[in-house]
Coordinates of N, CA and C in Angstrom, one line a residue:
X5 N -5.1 -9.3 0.9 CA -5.5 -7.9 1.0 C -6.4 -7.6 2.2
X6 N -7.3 -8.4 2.8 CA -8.2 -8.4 3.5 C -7.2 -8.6 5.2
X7 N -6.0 -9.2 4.8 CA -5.8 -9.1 5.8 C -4.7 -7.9 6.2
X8 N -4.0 -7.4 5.2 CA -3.6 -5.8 5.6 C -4.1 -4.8 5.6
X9 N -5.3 -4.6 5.0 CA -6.3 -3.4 4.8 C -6.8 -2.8 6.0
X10 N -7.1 -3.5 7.0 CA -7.8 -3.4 8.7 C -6.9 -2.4 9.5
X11 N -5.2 -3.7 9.6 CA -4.2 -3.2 10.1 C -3.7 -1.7 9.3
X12 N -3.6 -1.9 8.5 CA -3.0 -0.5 8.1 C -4.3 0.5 8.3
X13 N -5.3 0.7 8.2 CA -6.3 1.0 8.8 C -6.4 2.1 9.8
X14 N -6.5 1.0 10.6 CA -6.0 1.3 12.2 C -4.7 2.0 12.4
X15 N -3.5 1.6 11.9 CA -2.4 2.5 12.0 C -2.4 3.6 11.9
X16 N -2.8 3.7 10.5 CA -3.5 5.6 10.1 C -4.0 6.6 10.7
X17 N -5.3 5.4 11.3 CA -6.1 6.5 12.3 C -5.5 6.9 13.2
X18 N -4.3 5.6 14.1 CA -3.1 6.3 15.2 C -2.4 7.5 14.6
X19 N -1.6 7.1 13.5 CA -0.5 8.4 13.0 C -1.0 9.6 12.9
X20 N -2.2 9.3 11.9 CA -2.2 10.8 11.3 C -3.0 11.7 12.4
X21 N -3.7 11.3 12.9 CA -4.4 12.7 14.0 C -3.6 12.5 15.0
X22 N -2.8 12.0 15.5 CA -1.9 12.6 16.3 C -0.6 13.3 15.7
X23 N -0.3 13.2 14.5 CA 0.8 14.0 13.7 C 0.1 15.5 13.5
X24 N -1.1 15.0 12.9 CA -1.8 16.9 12.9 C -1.9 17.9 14.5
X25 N -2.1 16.8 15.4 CA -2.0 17.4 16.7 C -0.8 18.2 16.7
X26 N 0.0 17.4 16.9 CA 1.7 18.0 16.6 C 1.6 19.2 15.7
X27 N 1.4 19.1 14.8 CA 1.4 19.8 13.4 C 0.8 21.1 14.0
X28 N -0.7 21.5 14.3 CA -1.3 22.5 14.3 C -0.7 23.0 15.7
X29 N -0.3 21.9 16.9 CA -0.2 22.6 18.5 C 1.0 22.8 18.7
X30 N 2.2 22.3 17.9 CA 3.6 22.9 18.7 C 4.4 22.9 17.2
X31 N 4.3 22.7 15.9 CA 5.1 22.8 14.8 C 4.5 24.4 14.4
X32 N 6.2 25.5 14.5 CA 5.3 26.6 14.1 C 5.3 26.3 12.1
X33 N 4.8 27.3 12.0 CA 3.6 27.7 10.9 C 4.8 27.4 9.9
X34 N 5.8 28.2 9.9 CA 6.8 27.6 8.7 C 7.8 26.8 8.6
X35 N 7.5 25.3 9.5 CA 7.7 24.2 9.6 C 7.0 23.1 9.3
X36 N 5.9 23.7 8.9 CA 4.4 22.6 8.7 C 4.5 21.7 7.7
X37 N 5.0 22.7 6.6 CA 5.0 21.3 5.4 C 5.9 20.7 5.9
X38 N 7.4 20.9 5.9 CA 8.8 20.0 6.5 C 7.8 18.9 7.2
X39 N 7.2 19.1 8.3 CA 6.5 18.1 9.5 C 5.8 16.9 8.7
X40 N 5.0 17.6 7.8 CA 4.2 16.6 7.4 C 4.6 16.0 6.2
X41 N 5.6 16.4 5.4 CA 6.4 15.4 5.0 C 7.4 14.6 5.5
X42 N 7.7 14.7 6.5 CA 8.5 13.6 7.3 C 7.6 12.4 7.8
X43 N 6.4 13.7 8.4 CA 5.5 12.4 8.4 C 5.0 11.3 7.2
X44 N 5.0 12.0 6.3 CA 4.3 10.9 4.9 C 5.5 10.2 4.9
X45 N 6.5 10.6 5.0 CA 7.7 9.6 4.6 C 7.5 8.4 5.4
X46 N 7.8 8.7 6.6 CA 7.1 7.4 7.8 C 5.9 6.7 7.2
X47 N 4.9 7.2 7.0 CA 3.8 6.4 6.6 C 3.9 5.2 5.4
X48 N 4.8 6.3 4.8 CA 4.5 5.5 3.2 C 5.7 4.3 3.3
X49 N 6.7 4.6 5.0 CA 7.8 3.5 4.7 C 6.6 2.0 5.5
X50 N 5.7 2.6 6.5 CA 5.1 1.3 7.1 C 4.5 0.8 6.0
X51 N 3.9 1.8 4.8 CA 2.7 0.9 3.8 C 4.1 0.2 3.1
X52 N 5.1 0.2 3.0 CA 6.3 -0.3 2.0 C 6.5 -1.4 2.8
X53 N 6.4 -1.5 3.9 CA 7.4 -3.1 4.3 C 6.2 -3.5 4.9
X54 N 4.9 -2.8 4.7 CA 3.8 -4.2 5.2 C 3.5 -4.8 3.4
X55 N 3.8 -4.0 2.9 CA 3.3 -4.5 1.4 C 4.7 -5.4 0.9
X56 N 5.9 -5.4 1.2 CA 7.0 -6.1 1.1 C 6.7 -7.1 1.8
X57 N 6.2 -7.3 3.0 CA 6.0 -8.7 4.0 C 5.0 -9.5 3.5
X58 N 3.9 -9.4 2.9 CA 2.5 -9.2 2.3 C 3.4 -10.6 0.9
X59 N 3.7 -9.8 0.7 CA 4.8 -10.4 -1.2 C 5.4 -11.4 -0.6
X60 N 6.4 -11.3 0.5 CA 7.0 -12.7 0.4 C 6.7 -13.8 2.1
X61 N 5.7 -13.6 1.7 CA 4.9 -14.6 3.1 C 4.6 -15.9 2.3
X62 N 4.9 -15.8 1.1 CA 4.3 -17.3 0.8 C 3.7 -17.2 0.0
X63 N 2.8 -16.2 -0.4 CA 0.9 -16.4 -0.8 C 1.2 -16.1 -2.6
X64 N 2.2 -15.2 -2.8 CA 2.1 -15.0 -4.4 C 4.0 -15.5 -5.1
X65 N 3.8 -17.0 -4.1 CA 5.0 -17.5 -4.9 C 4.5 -18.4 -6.4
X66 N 3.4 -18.8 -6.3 CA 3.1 -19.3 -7.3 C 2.9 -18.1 -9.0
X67 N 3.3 -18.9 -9.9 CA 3.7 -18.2 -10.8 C 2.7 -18.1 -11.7
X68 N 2.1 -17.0 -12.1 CA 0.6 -16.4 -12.4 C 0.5 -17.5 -14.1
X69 N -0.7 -17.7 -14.3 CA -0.9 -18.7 -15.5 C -0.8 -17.5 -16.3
X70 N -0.3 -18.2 -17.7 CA 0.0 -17.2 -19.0 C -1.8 -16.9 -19.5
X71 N -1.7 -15.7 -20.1 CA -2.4 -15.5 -20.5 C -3.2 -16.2 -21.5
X72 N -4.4 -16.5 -22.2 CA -4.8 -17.3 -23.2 C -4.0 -16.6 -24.5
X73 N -4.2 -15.8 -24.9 CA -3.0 -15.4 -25.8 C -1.5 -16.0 -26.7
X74 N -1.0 -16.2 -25.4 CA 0.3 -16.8 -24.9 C 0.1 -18.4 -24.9
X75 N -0.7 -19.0 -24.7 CA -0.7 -20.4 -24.3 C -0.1 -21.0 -25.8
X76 N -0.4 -20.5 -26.7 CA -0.5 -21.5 -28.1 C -1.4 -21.4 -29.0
X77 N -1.6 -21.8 -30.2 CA -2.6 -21.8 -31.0 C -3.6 -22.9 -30.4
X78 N -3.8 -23.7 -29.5 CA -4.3 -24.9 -29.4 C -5.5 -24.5 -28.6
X79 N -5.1 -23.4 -27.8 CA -6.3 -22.9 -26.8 C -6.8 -21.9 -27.8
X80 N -6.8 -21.3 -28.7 CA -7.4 -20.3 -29.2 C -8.4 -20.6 -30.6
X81 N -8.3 -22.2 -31.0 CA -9.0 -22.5 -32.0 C -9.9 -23.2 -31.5
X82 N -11.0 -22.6 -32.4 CA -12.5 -22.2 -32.3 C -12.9 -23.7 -33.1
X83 N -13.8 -24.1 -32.5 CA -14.7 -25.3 -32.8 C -15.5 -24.9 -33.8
X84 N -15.7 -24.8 -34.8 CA -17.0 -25.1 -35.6 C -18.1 -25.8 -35.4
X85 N -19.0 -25.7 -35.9 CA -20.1 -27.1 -36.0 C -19.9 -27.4 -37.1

């Protein structure tokens, strides 16, 4: 996480104020939503393939431990004194 959170970050702060520049200085007025939904579409495709690249780099190939629940009766019985 720590290491996408900065980068995407940063990207944002590039996109989005220069898309509202666009937006308020040369998209007229009833083109604005269209604009800025094309823009979110862009956005949300870079958060989709940094969060796709993120998944299969290696880090969450390991296969998450079963919950205590799940394990068996063997983990859930309680010791007495």
């Amino acid at each position: 996480m720590k290491e996408t959170t900065v980068p995407l970050l940063v990207s944002g702060f590039k996109l989005w104020p220069l898309a509202h520049c666009i937006t308020y200085g040369v998209v007229p007025v009833e083109h604005r939503l269209l604009w800025v939904d094309l823009v979110e579409i862009i956005w949300v495709t870079i958060l989709a393939s940094t969060a796709a690249r993120t998944s299969t780099s290696g880090k969450y190939d390991k296969e998450p431990e079963a919950p205590i629940h799940a394990r068996g009766d063997e983990a859930l019985a309680l010791e007495l004194p």
